[in-house]
Tab-separated table of C-alpha atoms in Angstrom:
chain	number	residue	atom	x	y	z
A	1	MET	CA	-212.488	-48.556	-41.571
A	2	GLU	CA	-215.980	-48.651	-43.076
A	3	ALA	CA	-216.278	-52.388	-42.464
A	4	ASP	CA	-214.936	-51.927	-38.922
A	5	GLN	CA	-217.728	-49.471	-38.053
A	6	GLU	CA	-220.433	-51.723	-39.464
A	7	ASN	CA	-219.038	-54.859	-37.815
A	8	MET	CA	-218.646	-53.065	-34.489
A	9	TYR	CA	-222.299	-52.016	-34.594
A	10	ILE	CA	-223.543	-55.464	-35.582
A	11	ASN	CA	-221.416	-57.250	-32.968
A	12	SER	CA	-221.778	-54.883	-30.035
A	13	ALA	CA	-224.955	-52.841	-30.367
A	14	LYS	CA	-227.518	-53.995	-32.929
A	15	LYS	CA	-229.091	-56.642	-30.675
A	16	GLN	CA	-229.271	-54.159	-27.806
A	17	ILE	CA	-230.932	-51.554	-30.031
A	18	ASN	CA	-233.515	-54.159	-31.069
A	19	ASP	CA	-234.078	-54.990	-27.398
A	20	PHE	CA	-234.775	-51.310	-26.691
A	21	ILE	CA	-237.230	-51.124	-29.595
A	22	ASN	CA	-239.025	-54.125	-28.128
A	23	GLY	CA	-239.413	-52.683	-24.628
A	24	ILE	CA	-236.193	-53.470	-22.746
A	25	ASN	CA	-234.078	-50.831	-20.978
A	26	VAL	CA	-230.574	-50.739	-22.488
A	27	THR	CA	-227.251	-48.996	-21.805
A	28	ILE	CA	-224.402	-48.831	-24.327
A	29	PHE	CA	-221.175	-47.051	-23.420
A	30	ALA	CA	-217.660	-46.487	-24.721
A	31	TYR	CA	-214.722	-46.687	-22.320
A	32	GLY	CA	-211.004	-46.106	-22.788
A	33	LYS	CA	-208.172	-43.633	-22.493
A	34	THR	CA	-208.186	-40.258	-24.200
A	35	GLY	CA	-207.696	-40.562	-27.957
A	36	SER	CA	-208.607	-44.265	-28.070
A	37	GLY	CA	-211.642	-43.671	-30.295
A	38	LYS	CA	-214.616	-43.609	-27.917
A	39	THR	CA	-216.433	-40.767	-29.669
A	40	PHE	CA	-215.442	-42.222	-33.054
A	41	SER	CA	-217.048	-45.518	-32.039
A	42	MET	CA	-220.196	-43.906	-30.680
A	43	THR	CA	-220.732	-41.321	-33.433
A	44	GLY	CA	-218.073	-41.424	-36.135
A	45	PRO	CA	-215.405	-39.035	-37.452
A	46	GLU	CA	-215.954	-35.292	-37.871
A	47	SER	CA	-217.199	-35.823	-41.433
A	48	VAL	CA	-220.134	-37.670	-39.854
A	49	THR	CA	-220.842	-35.300	-36.979
A	50	ASP	CA	-220.784	-32.297	-39.315
A	51	SER	CA	-223.465	-33.805	-41.539
A	52	LEU	CA	-225.788	-35.574	-39.095
A	53	LYS	CA	-228.293	-32.731	-38.860
A	54	ASP	CA	-228.889	-32.857	-42.617
A	55	ASN	CA	-231.498	-35.062	-44.217
A	56	PHE	CA	-230.134	-38.593	-44.456
A	57	SER	CA	-230.950	-38.653	-48.167
A	58	ASN	CA	-228.404	-35.858	-48.647
A	59	ILE	CA	-225.560	-37.697	-46.912
A	60	THR	CA	-223.232	-39.533	-49.263
A	61	GLU	CA	-222.750	-43.289	-48.992
A	62	ASP	CA	-219.069	-42.747	-48.173
A	63	VAL	CA	-220.041	-40.758	-45.077
A	64	GLN	CA	-222.803	-43.192	-44.081
A	65	LYS	CA	-220.262	-46.023	-44.106
A	66	LEU	CA	-218.418	-44.212	-41.300
A	67	PHE	CA	-221.485	-43.963	-39.055
A	68	GLY	CA	-220.859	-45.068	-35.473
A	69	ILE	CA	-223.240	-46.723	-33.035
A	70	ILE	CA	-225.521	-43.731	-32.420
A	71	PRO	CA	-226.441	-42.858	-36.030
A	72	ARG	CA	-226.762	-46.526	-37.023
A	73	GLY	CA	-228.870	-47.189	-33.952
A	74	CYS	CA	-231.150	-44.226	-34.655
A	75	ILE	CA	-231.807	-45.486	-38.179
A	76	ASP	CA	-232.801	-48.899	-36.787
A	77	ILE	CA	-234.949	-47.294	-34.077
A	78	PHE	CA	-237.020	-45.327	-36.565
A	79	GLU	CA	-237.368	-48.339	-38.836
A	80	GLY	CA	-238.839	-50.135	-35.824
A	81	ILE	CA	-241.094	-47.192	-34.963
A	82	ASN	CA	-242.403	-47.005	-38.533
A	83	GLY	CA	-243.226	-50.700	-38.298
A	84	PHE	CA	-245.208	-50.127	-35.094
A	85	ILE	CA	-247.117	-47.240	-36.659
A	86	ALA	CA	-247.968	-49.399	-39.674
A	87	GLU	CA	-249.483	-51.911	-37.233
A	88	GLY	CA	-251.713	-49.185	-35.775
A	89	CYS	CA	-249.707	-48.441	-32.625
A	90	GLN	CA	-249.233	-44.965	-31.200
A	91	VAL	CA	-245.581	-44.168	-30.577
A	92	LYS	CA	-243.816	-41.312	-28.822
A	93	LEU	CA	-240.028	-40.904	-28.688
A	94	THR	CA	-238.270	-38.280	-26.560
A	95	THR	CA	-234.588	-37.467	-26.197
A	96	SER	CA	-232.591	-35.848	-23.392
A	97	TYR	CA	-228.899	-35.080	-23.119
A	98	VAL	CA	-226.994	-34.777	-19.836
A	99	GLU	CA	-223.425	-34.330	-18.710
A	100	THR	CA	-221.720	-35.387	-15.496
A	101	TYR	CA	-218.766	-33.199	-14.573
A	102	MET	CA	-216.985	-32.938	-11.237
A	103	GLU	CA	-219.605	-35.218	-9.654
A	104	LYS	CA	-222.458	-32.967	-10.770
A	105	VAL	CA	-225.143	-33.624	-13.403
A	106	TYR	CA	-226.073	-30.923	-15.930
A	107	ASP	CA	-228.932	-30.665	-18.399
A	108	LEU	CA	-227.301	-29.901	-21.744
A	109	LEU	CA	-230.613	-28.895	-23.351
A	110	ALA	CA	-231.638	-26.278	-20.794
A	111	LYS	CA	-231.561	-22.650	-21.978
A	112	GLU	CA	-228.992	-21.959	-19.277
A	113	ARG	CA	-226.511	-24.525	-17.984
A	114	THR	CA	-228.591	-26.154	-15.270
A	115	GLU	CA	-227.487	-28.574	-12.571
A	116	ILE	CA	-229.912	-31.457	-12.048
A	117	GLN	CA	-230.525	-32.599	-8.474
A	118	LEU	CA	-230.896	-36.372	-8.539
A	119	LYS	CA	-233.706	-37.739	-6.389
A	120	LEU	CA	-234.382	-41.269	-5.224
A	121	ASN	CA	-237.880	-42.458	-6.117
A	122	ASN	CA	-238.939	-46.056	-5.444
A	123	GLN	CA	-235.327	-47.291	-5.352
A	124	MET	CA	-234.579	-45.547	-8.659
A	125	TYR	CA	-232.853	-42.238	-9.280
A	126	VAL	CA	-234.811	-39.677	-11.311
A	127	MET	CA	-233.872	-36.292	-12.779
A	128	PRO	CA	-236.765	-33.888	-12.118
A	129	GLY	CA	-237.091	-31.001	-14.564
A	130	LEU	CA	-234.928	-32.632	-17.228
A	131	VAL	CA	-235.657	-31.216	-20.695
A	132	LYS	CA	-237.099	-33.829	-23.041
A	133	ARG	CA	-237.517	-33.154	-26.752
A	134	GLU	CA	-239.941	-35.178	-28.810
A	135	CYS	CA	-238.152	-36.472	-31.899
A	136	MET	CA	-239.888	-37.721	-35.044
A	137	THR	CA	-236.787	-38.299	-37.201
A	138	PRO	CA	-233.131	-39.304	-36.686
A	139	GLU	CA	-232.135	-35.759	-37.682
A	140	GLU	CA	-234.045	-34.366	-34.701
A	141	ILE	CA	-232.036	-36.598	-32.375
A	142	PHE	CA	-228.818	-35.313	-33.940
A	143	LYS	CA	-230.038	-31.744	-33.419
A	144	VAL	CA	-230.307	-32.629	-29.731
A	145	ILE	CA	-226.708	-33.858	-29.786
A	146	SER	CA	-225.527	-30.739	-31.612
A	147	ASP	CA	-227.272	-28.351	-29.231
A	148	GLY	CA	-226.060	-30.254	-26.185
A	149	THR	CA	-222.489	-30.546	-27.410
A	150	ALA	CA	-222.254	-26.755	-27.530
A	151	ASN	CA	-222.640	-26.775	-23.738
A	152	LYS	CA	-220.180	-29.552	-22.969
A	153	LYS	CA	-217.207	-28.928	-20.746
A	154	THR	CA	-213.824	-29.294	-22.449
A	155	ALA	CA	-210.493	-28.785	-20.782
A	156	PHE	CA	-206.836	-29.482	-21.274
A	157	THR	CA	-205.553	-32.960	-20.448
A	158	LYS	CA	-202.073	-34.367	-20.685
A	159	GLN	CA	-202.998	-36.486	-23.694
A	160	ASN	CA	-205.519	-34.426	-25.625
A	161	ALA	CA	-206.112	-30.670	-25.336
A	162	ARG	CA	-209.596	-31.003	-26.867
A	163	SER	CA	-210.621	-34.042	-24.872
A	164	SER	CA	-213.924	-33.834	-23.039
A	165	ARG	CA	-213.430	-34.032	-19.296
A	166	SER	CA	-217.000	-35.085	-18.704
A	167	HIS	CA	-219.257	-38.064	-19.275
A	168	THR	CA	-222.192	-37.416	-21.592
A	169	VAL	CA	-225.363	-39.472	-21.689
A	170	LEU	CA	-227.896	-39.378	-24.520
A	171	ILE	CA	-231.205	-40.682	-23.162
A	172	ILE	CA	-233.847	-41.918	-25.613
A	173	GLU	CA	-237.263	-42.890	-24.239
A	174	LEU	CA	-239.806	-44.864	-26.235
A	175	GLU	CA	-243.504	-45.091	-25.361
A	176	LYS	CA	-245.684	-47.460	-27.390
A	177	SER	CA	-249.451	-47.847	-27.039
A	178	GLU	CA	-250.775	-50.924	-28.799
A	179	ILE	CA	-254.242	-51.396	-30.289
A	180	SER	CA	-255.058	-53.793	-27.450
A	181	GLY	CA	-254.559	-50.947	-24.984
A	182	SER	CA	-251.323	-52.276	-23.502
A	183	LYS	CA	-248.402	-49.883	-23.158
A	184	VAL	CA	-244.679	-50.540	-23.410
A	185	ASN	CA	-242.025	-48.085	-22.182
A	186	SER	CA	-238.268	-48.438	-22.555
A	187	LYS	CA	-235.153	-46.293	-22.177
A	188	LEU	CA	-231.873	-46.296	-24.073
A	189	PHE	CA	-228.774	-44.744	-22.502
A	190	LEU	CA	-225.919	-43.987	-24.926
A	191	VAL	CA	-222.857	-43.016	-22.917
A	192	ASP	CA	-219.602	-41.419	-24.036
A	193	LEU	CA	-217.314	-41.641	-21.016
A	194	ALA	CA	-214.510	-39.196	-20.289
A	195	GLY	CA	-211.006	-40.397	-21.088
A	196	SER	CA	-209.270	-42.585	-18.544
A	197	GLU	CA	-205.736	-41.160	-18.282
A	198	ARG	CA	-204.330	-43.909	-16.050
A	199	VAL	CA	-204.522	-46.777	-18.493
A	200	LYS	CA	-201.316	-48.845	-18.297
C-alpha cells in the first residue's frame, strides 16, 4: 500500500506539480464510483487526514508513507518555493477551497456557507469574493482543507452512506516575483469528484 501511494504520485502527479511550481496551470482530479478510493488517492486514509494539521516533523514515517497526492504535492511545492526564496525571489502562495453541489458553487472557507456567482471575464470564468488564505507551510494548506471539509455536503447514497455528494476543488495559486522584475503566476486545481454511481 505504501509503495502504491508513492508510485501513484510519481507516475500521475509529480511532473504536474513541478509544472505548477514552474508557472504552468495544472488540474489533477480523481474520478470513479463511490468507495473506489478517490479521496484515499488524493489525500490518504483517515490516519493521514487526522494528522495533517500537525507539524510534519511530528508525523511518523509509517503515516507519511500513506500520503496521497495532495500532501506529497504540498511538500514538493514548498521545497520549490524555498528554492525560489534562496535565489532571492519573492513568493506568495494562497489557497481556496470550493464545493459544487446541485449545480451551485460554494465557498467552503466563508464564515457562512456562501454561494459563489460565477462570472465570465475575458473568456474565463472567475469567482468574485472567493476567500483566499495565504499559506506559508504545508500545515496551513491542510488547515484550509480541515476547515472547508467541515462545511461539505454529505448525504446518503446507495453505495456509501458517508459518501460526499459534491465535487470539491482545492485551488492553490502561486505568485513569484524574480529579481529581474518578471512575474510568474500559476494555479493548481486539486479535484475530488463526487462518486459516479452508474459505473458498469
